[in-house]
Each structure stands twice: as C-alpha cells, then as structure tokens.
Short mmCIF file of C-alpha atoms and ligand atoms in Angstrom, two decimals:
data_model
loop_
_atom_site.label_atom_id
_atom_site.label_comp_id
_atom_site.label_asym_id
_atom_site.label_seq_id
_atom_site.Cartn_x
_atom_site.Cartn_y
_atom_site.Cartn_z
CA MET A 11 -9.31 6.50 -6.02
CA GLU A 12 -12.81 5.15 -6.18
CA ARG A 13 -15.67 7.08 -7.31
CA GLU A 14 -18.60 5.21 -5.99
CA PRO A 15 -18.35 3.16 -2.65
CA THR A 16 -20.30 0.34 -4.07
CA VAL A 17 -19.71 -3.08 -3.16
CA ARG A 18 -21.04 -6.44 -4.35
CA GLY A 19 -22.22 -8.71 -1.86
CA LYS A 20 -23.87 -7.79 1.54
CA ALA A 21 -21.62 -6.32 4.14
CA SER A 22 -21.65 -7.96 7.45
CA GLY A 23 -20.99 -7.17 10.72
CA LYS A 24 -19.98 -9.57 13.33
CA GLY A 25 -22.36 -12.22 12.39
CA GLN A 26 -21.90 -15.70 11.11
CA ALA A 27 -23.25 -16.63 7.74
CA HIS A 28 -24.82 -14.00 5.55
CA ALA A 29 -26.93 -15.05 2.60
CA ALA A 30 -26.02 -13.33 -0.65
CA ALA A 31 -29.12 -11.54 -2.69
CA PRO A 32 -29.70 -13.96 -5.45
CA GLU A 33 -29.31 -11.15 -8.05
CA LEU A 34 -25.55 -10.60 -6.58
CA ARG A 35 -24.61 -14.36 -6.98
CA SER A 36 -21.18 -14.58 -7.98
CA ALA A 37 -18.01 -16.26 -6.57
CA ALA A 38 -16.91 -13.09 -5.07
CA ALA A 39 -20.57 -12.39 -3.46
CA ASP A 40 -20.65 -15.81 -2.20
CA TYR A 41 -17.10 -15.41 -0.69
CA LEU A 42 -18.13 -12.23 0.99
CA ALA A 43 -21.40 -13.80 2.31
CA GLY A 44 -19.52 -16.68 3.88
CA ASP A 45 -19.20 -17.26 7.67
CA ASP A 46 -16.14 -15.67 9.32
CA GLU A 47 -14.12 -18.67 9.68
CA ALA A 48 -14.49 -19.40 6.02
CA LYS A 49 -13.51 -16.15 4.96
CA ALA A 50 -10.42 -15.86 7.03
CA ARG A 51 -9.42 -19.66 5.81
CA GLY A 52 -10.55 -19.09 2.22
CA LEU A 53 -9.00 -16.95 -0.42
CA LEU A 54 -11.16 -14.40 -2.53
CA GLN A 55 -9.78 -14.63 -6.24
CA ILE A 56 -11.52 -13.11 -9.09
CA LEU A 57 -8.64 -12.86 -11.74
CA ARG A 58 -6.97 -16.13 -12.06
CA PRO A 59 -3.12 -16.27 -12.64
CA ASP A 60 -3.66 -16.92 -16.33
CA GLY A 61 -5.65 -13.63 -16.59
CA THR A 62 -9.10 -15.10 -16.88
CA LEU A 63 -11.98 -14.16 -14.57
CA VAL A 64 -13.34 -16.61 -12.21
CA ASP A 65 -16.86 -15.50 -13.23
CA GLU A 66 -17.97 -12.07 -15.16
CA ALA A 67 -20.40 -11.35 -12.34
CA SER A 68 -17.44 -11.08 -9.87
CA LEU A 69 -15.74 -8.26 -11.60
CA PRO A 70 -16.03 -5.13 -9.24
CA ASP A 71 -18.79 -2.72 -10.20
CA GLY A 72 -17.42 -0.08 -12.35
CA VAL A 73 -14.47 -1.84 -13.92
CA ASP A 74 -14.92 -0.95 -17.47
CA ARG A 75 -12.06 -0.35 -19.92
CA THR A 76 -11.16 3.12 -18.63
CA GLU A 77 -11.17 2.04 -15.03
CA ALA A 78 -9.23 -1.23 -15.74
CA LEU A 79 -6.67 0.92 -17.65
CA ARG A 80 -6.43 3.31 -14.85
CA LEU A 81 -5.51 0.40 -12.46
CA TYR A 82 -3.01 -0.94 -14.94
CA ARG A 83 -1.45 2.54 -15.35
CA GLY A 84 -1.18 2.84 -11.36
CA MET A 85 0.45 -0.50 -11.19
CA LEU A 86 2.82 -0.01 -14.10
CA THR A 87 3.73 3.37 -12.68
CA ILE A 88 5.00 1.59 -9.45
CA ARG A 89 6.92 -0.95 -11.35
CA ILE A 90 8.76 1.51 -13.62
CA MET A 91 9.22 3.92 -10.78
CA ASP A 92 10.88 1.25 -8.46
CA GLU A 93 13.03 0.06 -11.34
CA ARG A 94 14.39 3.52 -11.87
CA LEU A 95 14.97 4.51 -8.22
CA LEU A 96 16.74 1.11 -7.23
CA ALA A 97 19.06 1.80 -10.16
CA LEU A 98 19.56 5.14 -8.78
CA GLN A 99 20.47 3.78 -5.32
CA ARG A 100 22.98 1.38 -7.04
CA GLN A 101 24.56 4.33 -8.89
CA GLY A 102 25.12 6.09 -5.36
CA ARG A 103 22.72 9.00 -6.25
CA ILE A 104 20.12 7.96 -3.45
CA GLY A 105 20.93 6.46 -0.23
CA PHE A 106 18.41 3.68 0.07
CA TYR A 107 15.46 2.40 -1.58
CA GLY A 108 12.64 -0.41 -0.76
CA GLU A 109 10.81 -1.79 -3.79
CA ALA A 110 7.21 -3.03 -3.94
CA ARG A 111 7.71 -5.25 -6.77
CA GLY A 112 5.43 -8.05 -7.37
CA GLN A 113 2.93 -6.41 -4.67
CA GLU A 114 1.44 -3.67 -7.05
CA ALA A 115 -1.85 -5.13 -7.16
CA ALA A 116 -2.22 -5.39 -3.30
CA VAL A 117 -0.94 -1.59 -3.24
CA VAL A 118 -3.08 -0.24 -6.11
CA GLY A 119 -6.13 -2.31 -5.58
CA SER A 120 -6.44 -1.24 -2.11
CA SER A 121 -5.97 2.37 -2.77
CA ALA A 122 -8.44 2.35 -5.55
CA ALA A 123 -11.07 1.43 -3.02
CA THR A 124 -10.48 4.64 -1.02
CA LEU A 125 -11.85 7.75 -1.19
CA PRO A 126 -10.29 11.19 -0.92
CA ASP A 127 -11.51 11.81 2.49
CA ASP A 128 -10.15 8.60 3.86
CA TRP A 129 -7.03 8.49 5.79
CA ILE A 130 -3.93 6.33 4.84
CA VAL A 131 -1.73 5.19 7.38
CA PRO A 132 0.97 3.21 5.50
CA ALA A 133 3.72 0.66 6.44
CA LEU A 134 6.84 -0.11 4.14
CA ARG A 135 5.49 -0.61 0.71
CA GLU A 136 2.56 1.53 0.18
CA ALA A 137 4.13 4.70 -1.51
CA GLY A 138 2.18 3.58 -4.41
CA VAL A 139 -1.06 3.94 -2.38
CA GLY A 140 -0.22 7.70 -2.17
CA ILE A 141 0.75 7.95 -5.58
CA PHE A 142 -2.45 6.17 -6.85
CA ARG A 143 -4.36 8.86 -4.92
CA GLY A 144 -2.55 11.65 -6.59
CA MET A 145 0.61 12.34 -4.94
CA PRO A 146 2.80 13.85 -7.66
CA LEU A 147 5.68 11.59 -8.64
CA ARG A 148 8.06 14.66 -7.93
CA GLN A 149 6.84 14.97 -4.31
CA TYR A 150 7.89 11.34 -3.82
CA ILE A 151 11.22 11.65 -5.46
CA ALA A 152 12.02 14.84 -3.81
CA GLN A 153 11.43 13.05 -0.45
CA ILE A 154 13.87 10.48 -1.36
CA PHE A 155 16.49 13.05 -2.16
CA GLY A 156 15.61 14.79 0.94
CA ASN A 157 15.81 18.19 -1.00
CA ALA A 158 14.28 21.67 -0.81
CA ASN A 159 11.19 20.47 -2.23
CA ASP A 160 10.66 17.68 0.06
CA PRO A 161 7.53 18.33 2.39
CA SER A 162 9.59 16.86 5.29
CA ARG A 163 12.60 18.78 4.65
CA GLY A 164 15.17 15.93 4.55
CA ARG A 165 14.32 14.73 8.04
CA GLN A 166 13.13 11.27 7.13
CA MET A 167 14.83 8.30 5.67
CA PRO A 168 14.18 7.91 1.87
CA CYS A 169 10.78 6.08 0.97
CA HIS A 170 9.20 7.73 3.76
CA PRO A 171 6.92 10.08 1.86
CA CYS A 172 3.88 12.07 3.31
CA ASP A 173 1.14 13.91 1.51
CA ARG A 174 -0.98 16.17 3.83
CA GLU A 175 -3.41 17.16 0.97
CA ARG A 176 -4.15 13.56 0.27
CA ASN A 177 -4.61 12.16 3.84
CA TYR A 178 -1.35 10.21 3.38
CA VAL A 179 0.48 9.90 6.82
CA VAL A 180 4.15 9.57 6.73
CA MET A 181 5.37 5.88 7.36
CA SER A 182 6.72 5.10 10.67
CA SER A 183 9.72 3.07 10.58
CA CYS A 184 8.99 1.04 13.61
CA VAL A 185 7.14 -1.80 12.40
CA SER A 186 3.54 -1.85 13.31
CA SER A 187 3.60 1.29 15.57
CA GLN A 188 1.42 2.97 12.86
CA LEU A 189 -1.51 0.57 13.59
CA PRO A 190 -2.66 2.19 16.74
CA HIS A 191 -2.33 5.60 14.74
CA ALA A 192 -4.93 4.23 12.38
CA VAL A 193 -7.17 3.16 14.89
CA GLY A 194 -6.87 6.39 16.68
CA ILE A 195 -7.65 8.35 13.62
CA ALA A 196 -10.65 6.33 12.94
CA MET A 197 -11.70 6.70 16.54
CA ALA A 198 -11.37 10.39 16.39
CA MET A 199 -13.58 10.62 13.50
CA LYS A 200 -16.08 8.33 15.14
CA ILE A 201 -16.08 10.44 18.24
CA ALA A 202 -16.56 13.59 16.22
CA GLY A 203 -19.43 12.19 14.55
CA ASP A 204 -17.29 12.46 11.34
CA THR A 205 -19.03 9.69 9.54
CA GLY A 206 -18.80 8.56 5.87
CA ARG A 207 -14.97 7.98 5.83
CA CYS A 208 -12.71 5.63 7.23
CA ALA A 209 -8.75 5.13 7.90
CA VAL A 210 -6.77 2.24 6.30
CA GLY A 211 -3.77 1.02 8.18
CA TYR A 212 -1.32 -0.98 6.52
CA MET A 213 1.23 -3.74 7.71
CA GLY A 214 3.26 -6.53 6.40
CA ASP A 215 3.05 -10.14 7.78
CA GLY A 216 6.14 -9.42 10.11
CA GLY A 217 4.09 -6.56 11.57
CA THR A 218 1.50 -9.20 12.74
CA SER A 219 3.68 -10.35 15.26
CA GLU A 220 4.42 -6.93 17.07
CA PRO A 221 2.45 -6.04 20.28
CA ASP A 222 1.08 -2.88 18.53
CA PHE A 223 -0.93 -5.11 15.87
CA HIS A 224 -2.73 -6.65 18.74
CA VAL A 225 -3.21 -3.38 20.41
CA ALA A 226 -4.85 -2.03 17.35
CA LEU A 227 -7.07 -4.99 16.53
CA ASN A 228 -8.18 -5.23 20.09
CA PHE A 229 -9.10 -1.66 20.19
CA ALA A 230 -10.89 -1.58 16.83
CA GLY A 231 -12.75 -4.76 17.79
CA VAL A 232 -13.96 -3.37 21.10
CA TYR A 233 -14.75 0.22 20.10
CA ARG A 234 -15.91 -0.79 16.37
CA SER A 235 -13.37 1.66 14.87
CA PRO A 236 -14.14 2.63 11.47
CA VAL A 237 -10.83 1.19 10.31
CA VAL A 238 -9.37 -1.29 7.60
CA LEU A 239 -6.28 -2.85 8.81
CA PHE A 240 -4.74 -4.32 5.68
CA CYS A 241 -1.71 -6.86 5.69
CA GLN A 242 0.32 -7.33 2.75
CA ASN A 243 1.50 -10.72 3.51
CA ASN A 244 4.50 -11.02 1.19
CA GLN A 245 5.71 -14.21 3.14
CA TRP A 246 8.95 -12.59 4.25
CA ALA A 247 10.04 -10.17 6.96
CA ILE A 248 13.55 -9.49 5.71
CA SER A 249 14.99 -13.03 6.40
CA THR A 250 12.19 -14.35 8.60
CA PRO A 251 9.79 -16.70 6.56
CA GLY A 252 6.14 -16.83 7.04
CA SER A 253 6.47 -20.32 8.58
CA SER A 254 8.59 -18.96 11.41
CA GLN A 255 6.42 -15.96 11.86
CA THR A 256 3.25 -17.47 12.94
CA ALA A 257 1.87 -20.87 13.93
CA ALA A 258 -1.68 -19.58 12.78
CA GLU A 259 -3.08 -21.36 9.51
CA THR A 260 -3.50 -17.98 8.00
CA ILE A 261 -2.81 -14.30 9.23
CA ALA A 262 -6.59 -13.58 8.59
CA LEU A 263 -7.38 -15.77 11.31
CA LYS A 264 -5.73 -13.60 13.97
CA GLY A 265 -8.56 -11.02 13.44
CA ILE A 266 -11.26 -13.39 14.38
CA GLY A 267 -9.79 -13.83 17.66
CA TYR A 268 -10.53 -10.01 18.32
CA GLY A 269 -14.06 -10.33 17.02
CA VAL A 270 -12.95 -8.30 13.74
CA GLU A 271 -14.38 -9.53 10.46
CA SER A 272 -11.15 -10.89 8.59
CA LEU A 273 -10.85 -11.46 4.60
CA ARG A 274 -8.17 -13.00 2.85
CA CYS A 275 -7.63 -12.31 -0.85
CA ASP A 276 -5.21 -13.06 -3.53
CA GLY A 277 -2.93 -10.07 -3.13
CA ASN A 278 -1.64 -10.50 -6.74
CA ASP A 279 -5.20 -10.15 -7.99
CA ILE A 280 -6.18 -6.63 -8.43
CA PHE A 281 -9.90 -7.22 -8.61
CA ALA A 282 -10.00 -9.41 -5.49
CA VAL A 283 -7.96 -6.75 -3.42
CA LEU A 284 -10.28 -3.92 -4.95
CA ALA A 285 -13.51 -6.19 -3.87
CA ALA A 286 -12.28 -6.92 -0.48
CA THR A 287 -11.07 -3.56 0.18
CA ARG A 288 -14.15 -1.67 -0.99
CA TYR A 289 -16.28 -4.07 0.90
CA ALA A 290 -14.11 -3.16 4.25
CA CYS A 291 -14.08 0.55 3.57
CA ALA A 292 -17.82 0.84 2.84
CA LYS A 293 -18.51 -0.99 5.97
CA ALA A 294 -16.34 1.17 8.07
CA ARG A 295 -17.85 4.40 6.45
CA ARG A 296 -21.40 3.03 7.47
CA GLY A 297 -20.40 2.79 10.87
CA ASP A 298 -20.35 -1.14 10.89
CA GLY A 299 -17.17 -1.50 12.31
CA PRO A 300 -13.41 -2.66 11.41
CA THR A 301 -12.19 -5.29 8.90
CA PHE A 302 -8.81 -6.99 8.89
CA ILE A 303 -7.65 -7.97 5.25
CA GLU A 304 -4.75 -10.25 4.40
CA ALA A 305 -3.66 -9.99 1.00
CA LEU A 306 -1.59 -13.02 -0.07
CA THR A 307 1.42 -12.00 -2.10
CA TYR A 308 5.12 -12.39 -2.32
CA ARG A 309 8.14 -10.29 -1.89
CA VAL A 310 10.05 -10.96 -5.42
CA SER A 311 12.62 -8.51 -4.56
CA ALA A 312 15.28 -8.01 -1.92
CA HIS A 313 13.67 -6.39 1.26
CA SER A 314 15.41 -3.25 0.44
CA SER A 315 18.46 -1.97 -1.40
CA SER A 316 20.63 -3.15 1.98
CA ASP A 317 19.39 -6.88 1.58
CA ASP A 318 20.44 -9.64 -0.58
CA PRO A 319 17.90 -12.54 -0.11
CA SER A 320 19.94 -15.10 -1.89
CA ARG A 321 21.71 -15.67 1.28
CA TYR A 322 18.86 -17.06 3.11
CA ARG A 323 15.89 -17.96 0.76
CA ASP A 324 15.38 -20.53 -2.19
CA GLU A 325 15.43 -17.94 -5.25
CA SER A 326 13.84 -20.63 -7.33
CA VAL A 327 10.37 -20.04 -5.35
CA THR A 328 10.92 -16.35 -6.12
CA LYS A 329 11.52 -17.08 -9.84
CA THR A 330 8.13 -18.82 -9.88
CA TRP A 331 6.38 -15.77 -8.42
CA ARG A 332 8.10 -13.63 -10.70
CA GLU A 333 7.47 -15.47 -13.84
CA GLU A 334 4.09 -17.38 -13.25
CA ARG A 335 2.37 -15.06 -10.67
CA ASP A 336 3.24 -11.45 -11.63
CA PRO A 337 0.15 -9.32 -10.94
CA LEU A 338 1.11 -6.94 -13.82
CA THR A 339 1.20 -9.89 -16.43
CA ARG A 340 -2.10 -11.26 -15.04
CA LEU A 341 -3.88 -7.87 -15.66
CA ARG A 342 -2.17 -7.27 -18.94
CA THR A 343 -3.48 -10.65 -20.09
CA PHE A 344 -6.95 -9.73 -19.13
CA LEU A 345 -6.84 -6.43 -20.89
CA ALA A 346 -5.45 -7.98 -23.97
CA ALA A 347 -7.96 -10.78 -24.25
CA ARG A 348 -10.93 -8.12 -23.85
CA GLY A 349 -9.06 -5.98 -26.60
CA TRP A 350 -8.75 -3.24 -23.97
CA LEU A 351 -4.95 -2.79 -24.50
CA THR A 352 -2.85 -3.64 -27.39
CA ALA A 353 0.78 -4.28 -27.29
CA ALA A 354 1.78 -1.10 -29.17
CA GLU A 355 -0.65 0.65 -26.47
CA ASP A 356 0.99 -1.02 -23.71
CA ALA A 357 4.55 -0.11 -24.89
CA ALA A 358 3.43 3.35 -25.56
CA LEU A 359 2.13 3.68 -22.09
CA ALA A 360 5.44 2.24 -20.49
CA ASP A 361 7.45 4.71 -22.49
CA MET A 362 5.27 7.56 -21.39
CA ILE A 363 5.61 6.66 -17.68
CA GLU A 364 9.55 6.09 -18.10
CA ARG A 365 9.69 9.46 -19.37
CA GLU A 366 7.56 11.16 -16.58
CA VAL A 367 9.79 9.16 -14.03
CA ARG A 368 13.03 10.12 -15.74
CA GLU A 369 11.87 13.75 -15.91
CA ALA A 370 10.70 13.76 -12.34
CA ILE A 371 14.16 12.32 -11.32
CA ALA A 372 16.03 14.82 -13.20
CA ALA A 373 14.20 17.90 -11.81
CA GLU A 374 14.61 16.74 -8.13
CA GLU A 375 18.11 15.60 -8.39
CA SER A 376 18.95 19.15 -9.29
CA ALA A 377 16.94 20.81 -6.64
CA GLY A 378 19.32 21.92 -3.64
CA PRO A 379 19.04 20.64 -0.33
CA PRO A 380 16.52 22.24 2.20
CA ALA A 381 17.49 25.83 3.48
CA LEU A 382 19.76 25.63 6.24
CA ALA A 383 17.26 27.72 8.64
CA THR A 384 14.56 24.69 8.31
CA LEU A 385 17.01 22.90 10.83
CA VAL A 386 15.45 25.09 13.66
CA GLU A 387 11.89 25.52 12.20
CA ASP A 388 8.53 23.54 12.53
CA VAL A 389 8.69 22.82 16.10
CA PHE A 390 8.22 26.10 17.64
CA GLU A 391 5.97 28.96 16.28
CA THR A 392 8.78 31.34 16.44
CA VAL A 393 12.49 30.08 16.69
CA PRO A 394 13.49 30.45 20.42
CA ARG A 395 16.45 32.43 21.22
CA HIS A 396 18.93 29.51 21.97
CA LEU A 397 18.27 28.05 18.59
CA GLY A 398 18.61 31.47 16.84
CA GLU A 399 22.02 31.81 18.43
CA GLN A 400 23.01 28.28 17.41
CA MET A 401 21.99 28.79 13.94
CA GLU A 402 24.04 31.99 13.83
CA GLU A 403 26.97 30.07 14.99
CA LEU A 404 26.56 27.54 12.37
CA ARG A 405 26.35 30.16 9.67
CA GLY A 406 29.47 31.49 11.10
CA HIS A 407 31.14 28.29 10.46
CA GLN A 408 29.76 27.93 7.10
CA ALA A 409 31.08 31.42 6.15
CA GLY A 410 34.42 30.82 7.78
C1 TPP B 509 9.85 -2.66 15.79
C2 TPP B 509 10.84 -2.90 14.69
N1 TPP B 509 11.44 -3.83 14.65
C3 TPP B 509 12.44 -4.27 13.77
C4 TPP B 509 12.51 -3.30 12.57
C5 TPP B 509 13.47 -3.77 11.30
N2 TPP B 509 12.67 -4.00 10.31
C6 TPP B 509 12.29 -3.08 9.34
S1 TPP B 509 11.45 -4.06 8.25
C7 TPP B 509 11.27 -5.33 9.07
C8 TPP B 509 10.48 -6.49 8.45
C9 TPP B 509 9.14 -6.11 8.01
O1 TPP B 509 8.40 -7.39 7.60
P1 TPP B 509 7.01 -7.13 7.21
O2 TPP B 509 6.21 -6.69 8.26
O3 TPP B 509 6.55 -8.53 6.69
O4 TPP B 509 6.98 -6.12 6.04
P2 TPP B 509 7.79 -6.23 4.45
O5 TPP B 509 8.99 -5.64 4.66
O6 TPP B 509 7.82 -7.72 4.09
O7 TPP B 509 6.78 -5.44 3.60
C10 TPP B 509 12.09 -5.34 10.08
C11 TPP B 509 12.22 -6.46 11.07
C12 TPP B 509 11.76 -2.28 12.84
N3 TPP B 509 11.85 -1.14 11.61
N4 TPP B 509 10.90 -1.93 13.60
MG1 MG B 510 6.62 -9.21 4.82
#
C-alpha cells in the first residue's frame, strides 16, 4: 500500500480543463490536467510496452528501486500463485480457480494506491489487491480449500477471500452487485464525517452492462461519494467480447454521463495504473468526489478453470497479449535497464515466492475441514434450540 497519498498533477472535481502547474509538466500530469472527454477517450501510459518510460517526470512519486521492486514482487506473487493454484485445480485438489494472469499490473497498481484505512470491494480478479495489502497467502489459500482456517468457514466458493483486518470485503459472485456496496461504504464514511479515506469498488467490462453499475455511478455522482470505481477492462466477459458488450467508444465514457470524472489508463502499465488510482483515491479522500477508472488490459487466460476460450475467440490475439504486452515483462525490462534487478536476483525472487506458495498450499491442504458446529454458528448470538437439536441429530448420524 501507498505510504504517502501524493499525486502528480492537479486533482480536478467536475471541471473541464485543468492547467498543470509548470513544475509538474509531464505526459502523466498533462493527461490528468486534460478535459473530461479527453481523459475518458485517451489513454494514460507511463511505461511503454518495451519497458521504457514515456518521460522520466511521469514516474509516480516515490517509485525508487525499493518501491519498484515491491510492486514487481506483488505482481510476481500473483503470477506464481495463480499458476500453482490452477495446477491444483487440474489435479482435482481444489474445486475451482480463476486466474488474474496478464492483469497483475491493474491489480497491484491499484492496490498500491490505497491506504490501510481505505475499503476494498473487489470483483472477480482482485484477490491480489488483498494480498498486496497484506492478506496472508495462507489465509487466501485456506479460503480456497474451505478448511478450518478459512475465515468464511467454507461457506464461499473458492476465490472469494475476505480479510476483515485489511478492510477487504468478500467478493460478491453476482456481477456488479458489489458496486452499490462500495458506494454505500463510501457514503457511510461521508455521513459519519469519517474523512481522509475512500472506498474502491472493482468490476470487469462485463460488469458495466449490469444495472447495479449504473445505480452505483449515478448515486456516487449525485452525492459526491468518496469512492473510486475501477474497471478492469480485460475485453472479455466469459465468451462476450468487448465489441458486443457496449456501443460506447470507451468504457470510461460511461462515467461522464453520470457527471463522474473518468480516467482511462493502460492496465498493463503498473505506473499508469498507480498514477490514475492515486489521483482518484487522493481526490476522494479530500472530499472532492468520485472517479471512474477504466484500466485497459486483456484476459490472457480462460475465464476460470471451467472455461475453454479456444471455443469462442481467436487465440492468436491472446498470444500477442501474452508475448508482447505482458505487464510483468514490461516492468522487469524497466527494472533491468535501471540496474535495479539482475537476472539472478529475479530468479532468486521467483524461487522464494514459489517456495512460499508451495509451503502455504501444503499447510492448508493438510488442515482439516471447519468444525461441524460452525454450520449453525455466526447467524445468532447463541445457537437457537431448533438448530441445536438438528446439530445433535447430525452428530448422531455421524456417530452411527
Ligand atoms: C448477475 C450475474 N450474471 C451473470 C453471472 C455469470 N458470470 C460470472 S463472471 C461473468 C463475466 C464477468 O465479466 P467481466 O465483468 O468482464 O469480468 P471478468 O470475468 O472479465 O474479470 C458472468 C457473466 C454472474 N455471476 N452474475
Ligand atoms: Mg472482462
């Protein structure tokens, strides 16, 4: 998570053109200072696909070697974790898995802009946001096994983690139903005079066609909620391509209709995602209202372990995104060119993460299931008589 909520460029409210202060001139500051339509139609990019910077001044504040490596490590953790857990699903050791492969920059870059007190209301592919905020890997993996260590005690489908300690709300399976919740959390903070923090609600491109998306944006726009609505546009919603999802020129433009400032960034460029989300979070924390962000990326994997995309899309396009636009390769090239990461250090880091993931899996796979009594706990303060009787009957069956 971010240490200081600093942004380059001037934050805007609802206005049109915003002049950048001369000392802040950079491609990123110019983008953020642009008028609302230019921002929603344009694309903020700081780190080009070849790993070079658009300009040095656009690099977000505080991104030194340590910080850049922390971001890289966060992204690599998701990549390795996803690979291991998908393999586990294929081996029949877990029931389901959904990867965020190719979207690691959007996940980690947005997470890095949040502060510990902010609230995260995720969609399908943001477990890495929680992990980057400090959710232990074991806790995430416990949830996937639905074992005794799972905070939700096996009651959710795999890949639905929650983390109360880090204000990370459990994912809702119903696409976009989480967005009014994110706005509601933000409004609750605003009404309570609890300023200085914000809520970040996530969705996919498919989620922007759901009524709840429009409800959330409309409400946030009217009441100036301290919320950031972040869309990972990975260009597919299971088998529905972006071209069938909307006739809008960009997804970001949808926000403008609701009077919500809307940014569009290269979702495979960690620095662009960080800059856009920082700007939006800082604005919300100051009380200057909501922002909608479209991060343009690509779902290079299947939708989930239950899907086979070769049945419905041209996988040569996927290959291009995998091989030429990979967000990890992009950041790695940047780090290597600066002398911040050698090939040997990179390999050692990958080995270390791999070991951590394997150890977490081994520990959680051997943990038993949640205790039977948890079936009737959590709803009532004391277990009511009828549930107590049913539990006794169940225990009798078990014993018999
Ligand atoms: C209301 C609702 N409709 C349909 C589904 C089935 N479903 C699950 S994920 C998904 C696609 C989501 O696409 P998108 O919002 O683009 O997110 P992505 O999977 O690409 O990250 C659908 C249709 C659902 N979970 N909820
Ligand atoms: Mg999608």
